[in-house]
Structures are given as C-alpha cells and as structure tokens.
Amino acid sequence: MDQPEASCSSVEPRDAAARELLLAALEDLSQEQLKRFRHKLRDAQLDGRSIPWGRLEGADAVDLAEQLTHFYGPEPALDVARKTLKRADVRDVAARLKQQRLQRLGASSSVLLSVSEYRKKYREHVLRQHAKVKERNARSVKITKRFTKLLIAPESAALESEGPGPEEEPPPERARRSDTHTFNRLFGRDEEGQRPLTVVLQGPAGIGKTMAAKKILYDWAAGKLYHGQVDFAFFLPCRELLERPGACSLADLILDQCPDRGAPVRQMLAQSERLLFILDGVDDLPAPEAAPCTDPFEATAGARVLGGLLSKVLLPGARLLVTTRTAAPGRLQDRLCSPQCAEVRGFSDKDKKKYFFKFFQDEWQAERAYRFVKENETLFALCFVPFVCWIVCTVLRQQLELGQDLSRTSKTTTSVYLLFIASVLSSAPAADGPRLRGELRKLCRLAREGVLRRRAQFAEADLEQLELRGSKVQMLFLSKKELAGVLETEVTYQFIDQSFQEFFAALSYMLEGEGPPGAPAGGVGELLRGDAELRCHLALTTRFLFGLLSAERMRDIERHFGCVVSEHVKQDVLRWVQDQGWGRARAEPEGMQEAEALEGAEEPEDEESEFNSPLELLYCLYETQDDAFVRQALRGLPELALQRVRFSRMDLTVLSYCVRCCPAGQALRLDSCRLTPVQDKKKKSSLMKRLQSSLGSSSSQATGRKPQASPLRPLCEAMADQQCGLNSLTLSHCKLPDAACGDLSEALRVAPALTELSLLHSGLSDSGLRVLCAGLAWPRCRVQTLRVQQPGLQEALQYLVSTLRQGPALSTLDLSGCQLSGPMVTYLCAILQHPGCRLQTLSLTSVELSEQSLEELRAVRTAKPGLVITHTGLDSHPELPTSFSSAL
C-alpha cells in the first residue's frame, strides 16, 4: 500500500509544474499574439474535444490557463497549447515551452496507453481514491471497515403502474445482505435470460445508498464485481453535477474521474456496453426543461447529460446504477428504460448489534447502550437507518460518559436529531452557549436557503456572509471539499449528511418570529405551498417540520435555544393538512363497491399526488407523536385510501399509530397492498441443527406450534384501542394470510367504533373466513355492515351465514361476487327467516343463481317485507309460486 500512496503524491507536483509552465508561456504573449492564440484555440481538439468559444472570448492569460487546465488537464493542456502556439505563428514560445517541459517533466506517455493498459491504470486510481472514506467526525477510515452490510430486497415491480392481484402475487422475496454476491445479482439475468441495463437502488434518507454505491465502485476496481463485463465504472454525484457552473459534456465528466487528462475517452465510449455509470441521488434531478443530450462530447447543462443517460438516448448500451429515495421512483418512471428495482432496507437486527459494538470501543459501553436501545422497541426499529443509528450511538456515548440518564433518548427520527443538537449545546461551556446558539440559528438559515434552492454546496463567501467560517458549527456539521485550480484552490462546504441539511431547514421555521399579519407564521408557506415537484423534493424537510410541532419538541427547542416558538406555526400546518383533501369522500353509490374493487388495482396514480400520498402524510403525523394534533388533522380526511403500497414494518407502525388516533367516523381503505413485509434472507442451518430439528419435530407438534406473527397485528391492536374512532375498514385486493385473519377477528370483538368491514378479493381462505366469523359472532362486536367478495369460498360461507342467527349488530351483508350453490342458498334462506336474524339488507349483485334459488329468495322477501334483497333476477319473474315451503 505504500507504493501507490507515493505515486499518488507525485502527481500533484507534476500538475503544479505543468500549470506554472503553461501560465508562464501565455504571459509571454503580446496582446496581438494572445488574440490569435484564442482564435486558433477555438478549433484545437484533443480526442475530438475543444473549448467552447464563449469561454475563450475576451479571456486573458490567466483565464486561458485556467480553461486549458480545467478542460484538458495540466499535462495534456501543454500539448494543446504548444500546437496552438505553432498554428498562431508564435513558434519561439512554442519551442521554449517544449524545451522547458522536457527539462521539468520529461516525455508524457499517458496518451500513448491503449484502452486495456489504461483500464489497469484507472482501476488502481479508483482503489487509491476510494480506499478511505471520511467519517462524519472528519476522521478517514478504510471503506472495508466503514461499510456495514445492509439488507437489499429485489422489487422488480416497484416502478410498474399496475400491481399484481392476489391470485398471481408472488411470495414475498427475502432481503439479502449487501455482499459481493448480492451486488453481482443486481445485473443478473432474468427468467428470459435478459440482463437489465438500469438498476435502481431505492431507500429512505440515511439508509446507506451512497455508501453502498461507493462500495460497488471499490469492489469493481478490486476485481470482485462484473468481471469480464465492465471495463470502466464512473461515480457521478447528481447533486454536485447539477450545481456545477457552466456547461460540461459526458466526456468531461469521465475525464474528471480519471487519474490524468490523457485518457482514451473516444475509444472508451466506443465500447459503451462495457461502461457502468453510478448516478447517485437522481431524486435531485429536476423535471426536464429541454431535450436530453445525445452526444457524449456536447458541452451542455448537467441536467441534460444526466437526462440522456437515464432515458438511454445517450450511450444506450451502457449500464446504469441509480440511487434514489423511496418517494422518487414514481417520478422517474417516464425517464427510465426498463429498470430493475431493488430496495435498500438498512440494518437487520443482527447488523444493528454489530454496528453498536463496532462504534463503541469500550465493550461495557457497547453492551449497555445496545441493551437499552433493544428494550426501547420503537427506537430499536428506527436504527435500521444507518445514519440514525450513528446519531443514537453518538448521543448515548456522550450520555454514558457524562453519567446521564439514557431514558432521555427519544423514539422518532425528529426527536433523535434534535437530541443530537441538544447534546452538542450541552457539551459546550456555559459561557459559549449564547454564541453557539446564534451560530446554529445562522446554520439553519443556510440550510433552508440551500434546500429551497436545491443547493447542497456552499462557497466560503456564503459562510463568511453569515459569519460561520471557522465557527464550531462549521466544524461539527459541515464537511470541507477542496478543488485544485490554476492559481488557487476552490473550497466548498456541504452538510455532513443531506438529512442534516433538511433537518436544520425545518428547524429554521421554528426559530423565526411571527411574520406580517395574514402571512403564514415563520414563512412556513414557502415550504408547504410550493408546486408539486418542489414539495416532493422537500418531503423529508416537511416530515421534520411536523416532528418539531409536538408540544414536547417545542419545549425542547425553547429550552435549548432560549426562544419562544409561536403556536401560529402549528396552526398554519394544521390548516394546510386539512386543505389538502387527501383520501376520498366516503359516499359511494349502492352496488359500486364491487366495481371499485375490480378497478382499484388498475387505476393509475396521479403523478402530482406522489408527495401528497396518504402514506407520506401519515409519516408526517407520526413524527409529531401528538395524539390530539393527529386526531384534529385527520378530521378533514373522511377516508384514507392507500394504493399499491408494499408495507414495510415501519410503514405498518406508522399506519397503526395514526389509526389509534383516528377521530370518530374515520375510514381506512387499502387497495392492492402487500401486507407481508419482505423477509430477511436466512442462512442455511447446519446439518446437525437440521437433524435436531427433525428429531424434535414430533414433540413440537404434540405441544403445538406458536402462532405465526401477523403483519396486521399492530394495526388490529390500534383498532381495538378504546380511543380509536375508525368505523370503516376496506381491504381490497390485499392477500390476507390466515394469521392476519386471526388478529382481525380478535380486533372485531372489542373495536369500539368499527361498524363496516369490507373484504374484497383479498385471497381469503376457508379457514381464514371461519376465524373471522368467530369475531363477528362475538357479543360485543359492533360491525353492522359486512362485504365479502371472494370467489371459491364454499364451506366457510356456511359459517358466515350461520353468524346471522347470533350476530349482535350485523344488519347489512354484501356477498356480491361470491359463488353460492343451490344448497347454500337454501340454507341462507332458512337462516334469514330465523327469529334471531336481524339482517335488513342482503346484496347478491353479480351472483349467479338458479331459478329455484331465485324463487326461494322471493319467498323470503315476501315473508319478511322489511328485508331488502338485491339481485337483478329477483324482479324478472314477479309471479310467485302458489305452493312453496321453506326447507329447514
């Protein structure tokens, strides 16, 4: 490892010497010679590339040296300058430049390397550049030690517009740990033998997508990935490219990644099918305003270059690995070409423990911190996000070192971030408190300006304007990046993590005073009332803002920042929620339920409603942990309708909390949702363990197995809470396992407000429906309206019909879409005439019935005129037979 570091350090003196030689040669030119040089330079090409005239016109010697060095690289720029000087008839300066270069640098051989030779050189360069990564405390560590394996679950249908129905829904795929084998599988062949050219890695903020992408690049350079398939891999951070000043081409971006500017770019691009581009953070890409770029040598805006790669009009054969936040794939759907999607799911429970023991050097501290977090179920769940895990560990380490109570640690993402800020303030000397609080206020303004303008990088002038340069908050929360120029080094700053910038931006609204009369308090309107694309970009900032609105968080802000937070901010956010109209109106025409159930899975989502989805709203409300606020906010949303959601454990936790806070009259509808979270991939057990398992199977069967945990259990427990006002639940095209039916049955027995239950084409089994019937027959069950639409059920329908004799509240039954045999209809008619049956409405729309069954139903309708039976065939033959007796 010593030799590469020495060779890397020798590059910098060569580059500096090349810049000095170039600048000295250009300063020797007269104004007339400089003018001719500029005009000839416009046509000078190296590897098919030349500097645009707009950058050359009016440039002096210093500007020309800067442009040449930046565009071609220090040493190749000397070749271009010498040839251009000869063409401008300044041969004496050209000869002197050639001689001085030979004396100081010797002959350059980099441009003479073939593609295969340069590939080896480039791999070595990538290994040197990415061998270490900076920790958030600015300490550099090896990437092999810093990288902690994450769970990655394949989700091939994540970007599809239609979700699978229950019949064809595949079993939940297991999440795999992000090792070399999993990374290789990302571009693996599908069932038809085709390899995807675009792979999307999606996941929430801080989950580790960027680190995983960098590890893929490093493993490729080490020869562990895509062997014999990829010759060159390039890492392109989208946010930096979008903020890059001036125009650039894809060839420019490639050269920026190379160890020198003599890379055979044209030959590399000629074999685009052997190139891999890693586009990190494409959710920052704005909506296209111009046609995407199609020429890799065209100097244009970074957004056009990225758009060309994504849409495959630029290098269509190249491979793309794209990272994006979970909310963004829908926005990318029209810009990607046949993508393969995978979800980064963060740490498994075992990986969380490994991270704690890796973070704490003291084993006693690690054990105590991990045990505390493990006992805090909600906080332990939050630690699946690596960045949140780092914050939790950082706060716990400080509390352990100071002997503080660990119970201060909170249980939402917002509260964890705020506690981290509080720990920074409390660790400072008391005399420095006011100054540090003032610096944090200014840092919040910087973050807010950047978030609203989509800026992640800040110049030194931005920090100087706010008097933050050299401050403590700069060292704590901003990372420094230096880019070499001709005469001086360009310095930029960015937050140590993007989520920190978004948190500070949200905090800025809480730290402001009231605005003018009639204006939204704290300027919060610019955050909440922007266009749809901006709101999607501000999703995490908005979620943090909600989290800061709870009474406890507001008290924390007042205590730590010494200010009074205006209640107007909270009231304005509440009004904004109620004005959104998320969800759907409850009123539905009679007989339309089954039509909606059939069409629900095919109804396209409104593109502008991605941020305005009920699930994102529920996450925002969950962050508040303020039951009264959530209940008041949900009053304006009569029905929450979630469509095509693949619920994670955290999704179900969030949904369950909001259901527990539902106001009276609230309805919940889940359409084409997957209720079974993706499982972790389990290692194969040893032969001995399998033998022991098989030997002990008889005893385990005798004692009875422990019931399988149901994914709906948290939701069912929330429905059973005595404060829950949910009165309607609809599950349409959601596959319900038997275990979920058991939990739902338990909830039906005690749910205080649930009066309507609709199970529409949700893959109910006979055993599952039988379990539900037990809950419906319970004396305290309040369900008045039941809709079951599921073909294929026969035996269990008999149990359902039998509950009509003892169902305490059931008054409306809808069996539209079910299959009823003749004997089943006969049994139904007998139960309908039972004295204990209180049913008032029976809907059998679209049920195929024989003429005999119709006659039996007409007889029941005559015998019980108060009972409304709906079926198209009942009124086709109004004449009833004179002799008919019901068989009991």
XYZ file of C-alpha atoms in Angstrom, residues 4-21 69 73-75 104-105 125 128-129 258-260 482-486 489:
36
model
C 0.510 3.587 -4.552
C 0.415 6.361 -1.957
C 3.867 7.545 -3.090
C 2.847 7.540 -6.731
C -0.358 9.387 -5.890
C 1.593 12.096 -4.062
C 3.943 12.526 -7.039
C 1.034 13.528 -9.306
C 0.422 16.818 -7.518
C 3.950 18.329 -8.082
C 3.748 17.372 -11.789
C 0.368 19.058 -12.142
C 1.586 22.174 -10.361
C 4.685 22.316 -12.567
C 2.547 21.918 -15.690
C 0.308 24.800 -14.596
C 3.327 27.041 -13.972
C 4.819 26.261 -17.392
C -6.070 23.106 -17.413
C -5.883 18.505 -17.591
C -2.483 20.033 -16.688
C -0.149 17.935 -18.858
C 10.980 19.614 -15.799
C 8.505 16.819 -16.655
C -6.560 5.015 -9.381
C -6.443 4.726 -4.217
C -9.181 7.361 -4.391
C -9.546 9.669 -14.452
C -6.035 9.980 -12.974
C -4.970 12.265 -15.842
C -11.117 21.389 -1.981
C -10.776 21.514 -5.783
C -7.445 22.474 -7.312
C -7.416 25.473 -9.693
C -4.654 27.114 -11.719
C -7.740 26.105 -4.584
